[in-house]
Coordinates of C-alpha atoms in Angstrom, one line a residue:
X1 CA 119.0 231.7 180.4
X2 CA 121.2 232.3 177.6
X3 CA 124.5 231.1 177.2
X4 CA 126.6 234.5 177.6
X5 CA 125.5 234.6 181.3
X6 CA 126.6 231.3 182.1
X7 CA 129.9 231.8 181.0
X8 CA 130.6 234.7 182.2
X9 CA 129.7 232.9 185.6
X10 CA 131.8 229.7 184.9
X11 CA 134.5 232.5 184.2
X12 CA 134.9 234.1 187.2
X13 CA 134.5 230.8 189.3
X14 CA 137.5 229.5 187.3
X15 CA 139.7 232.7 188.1
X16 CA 139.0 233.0 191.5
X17 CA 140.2 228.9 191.3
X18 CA 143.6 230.5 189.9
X19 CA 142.8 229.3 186.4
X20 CA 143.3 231.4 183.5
X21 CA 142.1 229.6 180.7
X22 CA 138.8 230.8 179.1
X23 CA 135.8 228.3 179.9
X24 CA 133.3 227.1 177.2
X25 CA 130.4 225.5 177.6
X26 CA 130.9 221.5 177.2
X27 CA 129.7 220.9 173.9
X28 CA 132.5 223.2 171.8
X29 CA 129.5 225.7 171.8
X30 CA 128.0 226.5 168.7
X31 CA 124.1 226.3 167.7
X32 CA 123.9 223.1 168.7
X33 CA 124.8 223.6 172.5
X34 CA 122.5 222.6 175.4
X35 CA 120.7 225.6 176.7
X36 CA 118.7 225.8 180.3
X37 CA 115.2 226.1 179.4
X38 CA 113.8 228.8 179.3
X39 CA 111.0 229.9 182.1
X40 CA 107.6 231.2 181.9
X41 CA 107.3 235.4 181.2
X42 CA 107.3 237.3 184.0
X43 CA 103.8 238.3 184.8
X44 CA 102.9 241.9 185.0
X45 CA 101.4 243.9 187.6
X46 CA 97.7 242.5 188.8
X47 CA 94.8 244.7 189.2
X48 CA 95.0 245.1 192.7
X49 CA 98.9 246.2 192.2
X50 CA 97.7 248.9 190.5
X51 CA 94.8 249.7 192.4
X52 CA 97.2 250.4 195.8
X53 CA 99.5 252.6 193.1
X54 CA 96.3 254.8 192.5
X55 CA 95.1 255.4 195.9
X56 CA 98.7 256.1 197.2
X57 CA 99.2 258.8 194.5
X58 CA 95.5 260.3 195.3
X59 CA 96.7 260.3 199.2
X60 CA 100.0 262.3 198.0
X61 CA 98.0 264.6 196.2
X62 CA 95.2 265.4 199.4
X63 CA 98.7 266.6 201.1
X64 CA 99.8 269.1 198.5
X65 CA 99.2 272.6 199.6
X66 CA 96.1 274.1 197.8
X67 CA 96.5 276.5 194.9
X68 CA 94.7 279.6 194.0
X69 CA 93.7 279.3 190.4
X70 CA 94.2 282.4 188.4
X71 CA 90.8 282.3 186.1
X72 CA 91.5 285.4 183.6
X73 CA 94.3 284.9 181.1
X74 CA 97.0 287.7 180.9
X75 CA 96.6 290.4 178.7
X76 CA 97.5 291.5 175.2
X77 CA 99.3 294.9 175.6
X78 CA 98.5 298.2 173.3
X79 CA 101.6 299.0 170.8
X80 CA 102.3 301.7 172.5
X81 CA 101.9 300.1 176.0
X82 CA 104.3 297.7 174.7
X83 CA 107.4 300.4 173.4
X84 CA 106.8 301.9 176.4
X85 CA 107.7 299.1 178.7
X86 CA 110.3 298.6 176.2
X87 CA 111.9 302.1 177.6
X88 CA 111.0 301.1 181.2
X89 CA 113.2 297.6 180.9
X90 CA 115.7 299.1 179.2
X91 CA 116.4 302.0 181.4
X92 CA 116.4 299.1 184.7
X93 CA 118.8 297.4 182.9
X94 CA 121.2 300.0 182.8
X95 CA 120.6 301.1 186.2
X96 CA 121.4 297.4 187.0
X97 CA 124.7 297.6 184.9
X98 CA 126.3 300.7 185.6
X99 CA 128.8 301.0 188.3
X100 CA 128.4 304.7 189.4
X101 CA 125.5 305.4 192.0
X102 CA 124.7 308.7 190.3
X103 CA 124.1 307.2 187.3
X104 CA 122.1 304.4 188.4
X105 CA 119.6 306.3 190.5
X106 CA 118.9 308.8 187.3
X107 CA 118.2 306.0 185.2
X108 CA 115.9 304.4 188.1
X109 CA 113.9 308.1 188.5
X110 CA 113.5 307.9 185.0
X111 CA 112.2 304.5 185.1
X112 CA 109.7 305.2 187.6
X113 CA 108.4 308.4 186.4
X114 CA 107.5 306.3 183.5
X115 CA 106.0 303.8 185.0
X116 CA 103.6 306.1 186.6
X117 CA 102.8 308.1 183.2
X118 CA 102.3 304.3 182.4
X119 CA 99.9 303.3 184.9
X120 CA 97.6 306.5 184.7
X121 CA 97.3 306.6 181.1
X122 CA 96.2 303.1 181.0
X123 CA 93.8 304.4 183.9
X124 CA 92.2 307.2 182.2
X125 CA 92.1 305.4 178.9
X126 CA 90.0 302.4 180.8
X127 CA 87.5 305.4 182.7
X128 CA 87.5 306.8 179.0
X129 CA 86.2 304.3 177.3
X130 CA 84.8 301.6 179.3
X131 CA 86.3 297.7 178.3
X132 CA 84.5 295.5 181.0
X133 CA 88.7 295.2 182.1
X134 CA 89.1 293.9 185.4
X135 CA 91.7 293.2 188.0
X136 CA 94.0 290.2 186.7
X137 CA 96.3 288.1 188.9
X138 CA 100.0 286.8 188.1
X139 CA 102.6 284.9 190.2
X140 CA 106.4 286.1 191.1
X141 CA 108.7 283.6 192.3
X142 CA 110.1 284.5 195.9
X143 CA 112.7 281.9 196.4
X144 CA 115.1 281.5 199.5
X145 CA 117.2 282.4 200.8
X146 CA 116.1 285.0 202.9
X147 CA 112.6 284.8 201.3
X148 CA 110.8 286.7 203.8
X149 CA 112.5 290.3 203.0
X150 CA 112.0 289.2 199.3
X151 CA 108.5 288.9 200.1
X152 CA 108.2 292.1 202.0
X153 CA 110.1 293.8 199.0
X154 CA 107.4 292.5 196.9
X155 CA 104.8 293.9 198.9
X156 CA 106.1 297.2 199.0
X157 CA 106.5 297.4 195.3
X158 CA 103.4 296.0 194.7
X159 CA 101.2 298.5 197.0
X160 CA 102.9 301.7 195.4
X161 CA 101.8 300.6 192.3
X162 CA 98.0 299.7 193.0
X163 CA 98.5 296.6 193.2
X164 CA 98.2 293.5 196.3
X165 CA 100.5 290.7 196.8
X166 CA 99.6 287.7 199.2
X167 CA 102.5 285.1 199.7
X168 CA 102.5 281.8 199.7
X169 CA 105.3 279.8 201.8
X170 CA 105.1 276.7 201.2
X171 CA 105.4 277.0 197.5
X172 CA 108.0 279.8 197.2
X173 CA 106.0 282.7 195.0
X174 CA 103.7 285.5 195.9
X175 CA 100.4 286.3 193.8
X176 CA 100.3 289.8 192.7
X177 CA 96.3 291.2 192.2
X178 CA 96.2 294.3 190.1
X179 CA 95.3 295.5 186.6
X180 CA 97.7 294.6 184.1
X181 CA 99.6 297.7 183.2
X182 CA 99.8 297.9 186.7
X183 CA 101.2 294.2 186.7
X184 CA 103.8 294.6 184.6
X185 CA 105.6 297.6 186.2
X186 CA 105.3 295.3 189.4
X187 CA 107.6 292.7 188.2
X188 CA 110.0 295.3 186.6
X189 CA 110.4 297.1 189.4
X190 CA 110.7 294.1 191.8
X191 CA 113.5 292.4 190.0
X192 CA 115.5 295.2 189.1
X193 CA 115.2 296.5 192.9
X194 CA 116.5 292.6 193.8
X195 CA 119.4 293.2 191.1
X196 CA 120.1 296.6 193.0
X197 CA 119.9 295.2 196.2
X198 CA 121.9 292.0 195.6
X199 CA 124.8 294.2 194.2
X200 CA 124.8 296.6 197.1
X201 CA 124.8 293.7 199.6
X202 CA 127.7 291.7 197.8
X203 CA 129.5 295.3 198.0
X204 CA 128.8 295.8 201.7
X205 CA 130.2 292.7 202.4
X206 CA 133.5 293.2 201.4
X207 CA 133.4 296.4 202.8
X208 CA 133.1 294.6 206.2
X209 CA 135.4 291.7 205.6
X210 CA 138.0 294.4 204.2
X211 CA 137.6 295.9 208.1
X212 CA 138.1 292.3 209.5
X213 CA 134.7 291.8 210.1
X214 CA 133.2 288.5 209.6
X215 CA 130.1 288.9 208.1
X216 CA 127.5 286.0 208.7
X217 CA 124.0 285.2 207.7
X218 CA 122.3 287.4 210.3
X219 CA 123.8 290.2 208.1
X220 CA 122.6 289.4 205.1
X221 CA 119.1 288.5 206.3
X222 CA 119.2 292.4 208.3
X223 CA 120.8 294.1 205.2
X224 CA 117.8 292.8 202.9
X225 CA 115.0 293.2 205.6
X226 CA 116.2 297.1 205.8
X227 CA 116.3 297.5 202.1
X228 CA 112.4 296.3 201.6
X229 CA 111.2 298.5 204.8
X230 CA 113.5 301.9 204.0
X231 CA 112.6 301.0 199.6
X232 CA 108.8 300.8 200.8
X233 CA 108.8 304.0 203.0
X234 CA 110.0 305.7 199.9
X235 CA 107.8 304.3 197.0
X236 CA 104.9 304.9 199.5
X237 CA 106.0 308.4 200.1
X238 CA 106.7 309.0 196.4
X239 CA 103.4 307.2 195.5
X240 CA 101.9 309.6 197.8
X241 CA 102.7 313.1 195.7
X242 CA 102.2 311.9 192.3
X243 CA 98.7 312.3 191.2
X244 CA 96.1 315.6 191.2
X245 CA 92.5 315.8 192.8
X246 CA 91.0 315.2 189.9
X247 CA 92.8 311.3 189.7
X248 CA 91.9 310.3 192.6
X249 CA 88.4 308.8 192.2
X250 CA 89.6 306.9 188.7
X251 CA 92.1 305.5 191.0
X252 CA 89.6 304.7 194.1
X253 CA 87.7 302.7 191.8
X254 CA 90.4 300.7 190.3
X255 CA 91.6 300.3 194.1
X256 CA 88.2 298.9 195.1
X257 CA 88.2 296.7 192.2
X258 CA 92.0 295.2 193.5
X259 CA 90.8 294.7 197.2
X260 CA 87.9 293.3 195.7
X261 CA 89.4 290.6 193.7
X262 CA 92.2 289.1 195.9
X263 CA 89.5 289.1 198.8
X264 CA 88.0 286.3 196.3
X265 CA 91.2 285.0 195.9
X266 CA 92.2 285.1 199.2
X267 CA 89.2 284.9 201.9
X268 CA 91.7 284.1 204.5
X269 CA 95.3 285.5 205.2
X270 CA 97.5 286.2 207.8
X271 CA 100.8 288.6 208.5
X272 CA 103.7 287.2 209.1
X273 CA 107.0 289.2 210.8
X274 CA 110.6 289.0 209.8
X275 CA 112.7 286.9 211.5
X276 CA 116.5 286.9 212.1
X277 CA 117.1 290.7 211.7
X278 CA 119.5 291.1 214.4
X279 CA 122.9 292.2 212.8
X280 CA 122.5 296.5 213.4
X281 CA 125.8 296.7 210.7
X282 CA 123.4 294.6 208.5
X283 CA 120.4 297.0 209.0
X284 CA 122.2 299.9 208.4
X285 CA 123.8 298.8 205.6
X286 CA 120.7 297.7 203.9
X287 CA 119.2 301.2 204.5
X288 CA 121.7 303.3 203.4
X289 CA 121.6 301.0 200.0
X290 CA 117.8 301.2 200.1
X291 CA 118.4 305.6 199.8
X292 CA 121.2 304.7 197.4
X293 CA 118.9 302.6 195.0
X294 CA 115.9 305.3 194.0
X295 CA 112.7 305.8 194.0
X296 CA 113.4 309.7 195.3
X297 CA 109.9 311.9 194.4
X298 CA 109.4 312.1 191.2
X299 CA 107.5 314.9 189.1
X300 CA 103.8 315.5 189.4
X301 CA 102.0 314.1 186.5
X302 CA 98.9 316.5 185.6

């Protein structure tokens, strides 16, 4: 031990005594004080310490939740894939920023009508001129609260644009299956339609609490389960009147090839239903935001 310890004991001994003299150690200090001998070194962990260290961090890791592993790498866009999803984020991000509804929906019909010019040209360029390209796989964080509508949004985003989402709980993300064109427009739509949505539900709100209303969670959880099942309706309906005869069997193909891969992915899933939609303010809310947002038809593409 050395000697700043013990005096710092002896120290607060004395003042507790009343005393307010410093203490020294007897000796006037200096190198040539007595010191207490020092000890033996403190021995480190034994193998069997570190053995019971291993096997309780191997049983942690048999109670983690298995993950899916994505085997193909995402891919390298075209140049001119790439300046045009530079048009698609830019247009979202002023639909996201402007404060007139009008405005907002234009820019998000734009948006979408290239995003399907988007995925078709990359359709017909892969039946063209054949690459071996296959469905990819990329994850999209679904965090709470009120998870499950995200996840439902998600889905609905995802199937208009030929694409399969599968979420996973537990971790708090869904796995989107679809070719990577396709992909990409799915996590541009999906977070701008969040933006949107968010906005609209901070708006309504007030609205409510303006009328002396209190507005609780149940409205919130209603208002974003609404948005996700009127937005789906509408980019399934949209979805639906967009293409010619003559697409359809490039498109089959690339849809079998989708169900295809998240079946390997996912052998086993289940459905889950939303809970907590029980405020009818909140529903309606959510729907008439949902018609606000977009996604109305949008010209054929020949």
């Amino acid at each position: 031990m050395s000697p700043a310890p013990w005096r710092s004991s002896r120290a607060r001994r004395s003042t507790r005594r009343g005393r307010t003299a410093s203490v020294r150690p007897r000796g006037g200090g200096g190198a040539g004080a007595a010191r207490p001998a020092a000890g033996p070194p403190p021995r480190g962990p034994d193998r069997f310490s570190h053995a019971t260290a291993v096997l309780q961090l191997y049983r942690l890791l048999l109670r983690l939740p298995a993950l899916e592993p994505l085997e193909e790498p995402r891919q390298e866009h075209r140049p001119a894939a790439s300046r045009m999803l530079t048009r698609i984020r830019a247009l979202l991000a002023k639909a996201e920023a402007t404060g007139y509804p009008e405005e907002a929906e234009a820019l998000s019909a734009k948006a979408q009508e290239l995003m399907a010019r988007h995925s078709i040209d990359e359709a017909l360029l892969a039946a063209d001129a054949p690459t071996g390209d296959a469905p990819g796989a990329c994850r999209i964080g679904v965090e709470p609260p009120y998870e499950q509508a995200k996840a439902v949004l998600l889905d609905a985003v995802a199937g208009a644009n030929h694409c399969r989402a599968v979420w996973n709980e537990p971790l708090g993300f869904s796995t989107v299956v679809g070719f990577e064109p396709d992909l990409e427009v799915v996590e541009l739509l999906y977070t701008s339609l969040l933006v949107q949505a968010t906005h609209a539900m901070t708006k309504a709100e007030a609205a409510q609490r303006a009328g002396g209303r209190r507005r609780t969670k149940t409205f919130r959880q209603s208002f974003l389960a609404a948005y996700a099942h009127r937005v789906g309706d509408r980019l399934t309906a949209a979805a639906a009147t967009q293409v010619t005869q003559d697409l359809l069997p490039v498109l089959a193909t690339r849809e079998v090839a989708v169900t295809d891969r998240t079946q390997r992915l996912f052998p086993e899933t289940t459905t889950t239903r939303l809970r907590g939609v029980s405020d009818a303010a909140g529903w309606t809310e959510g729907a008439r935001a949902a018609d606000r947002a977009q996604v109305r038809a949008r010209p054929r593409l020949d």
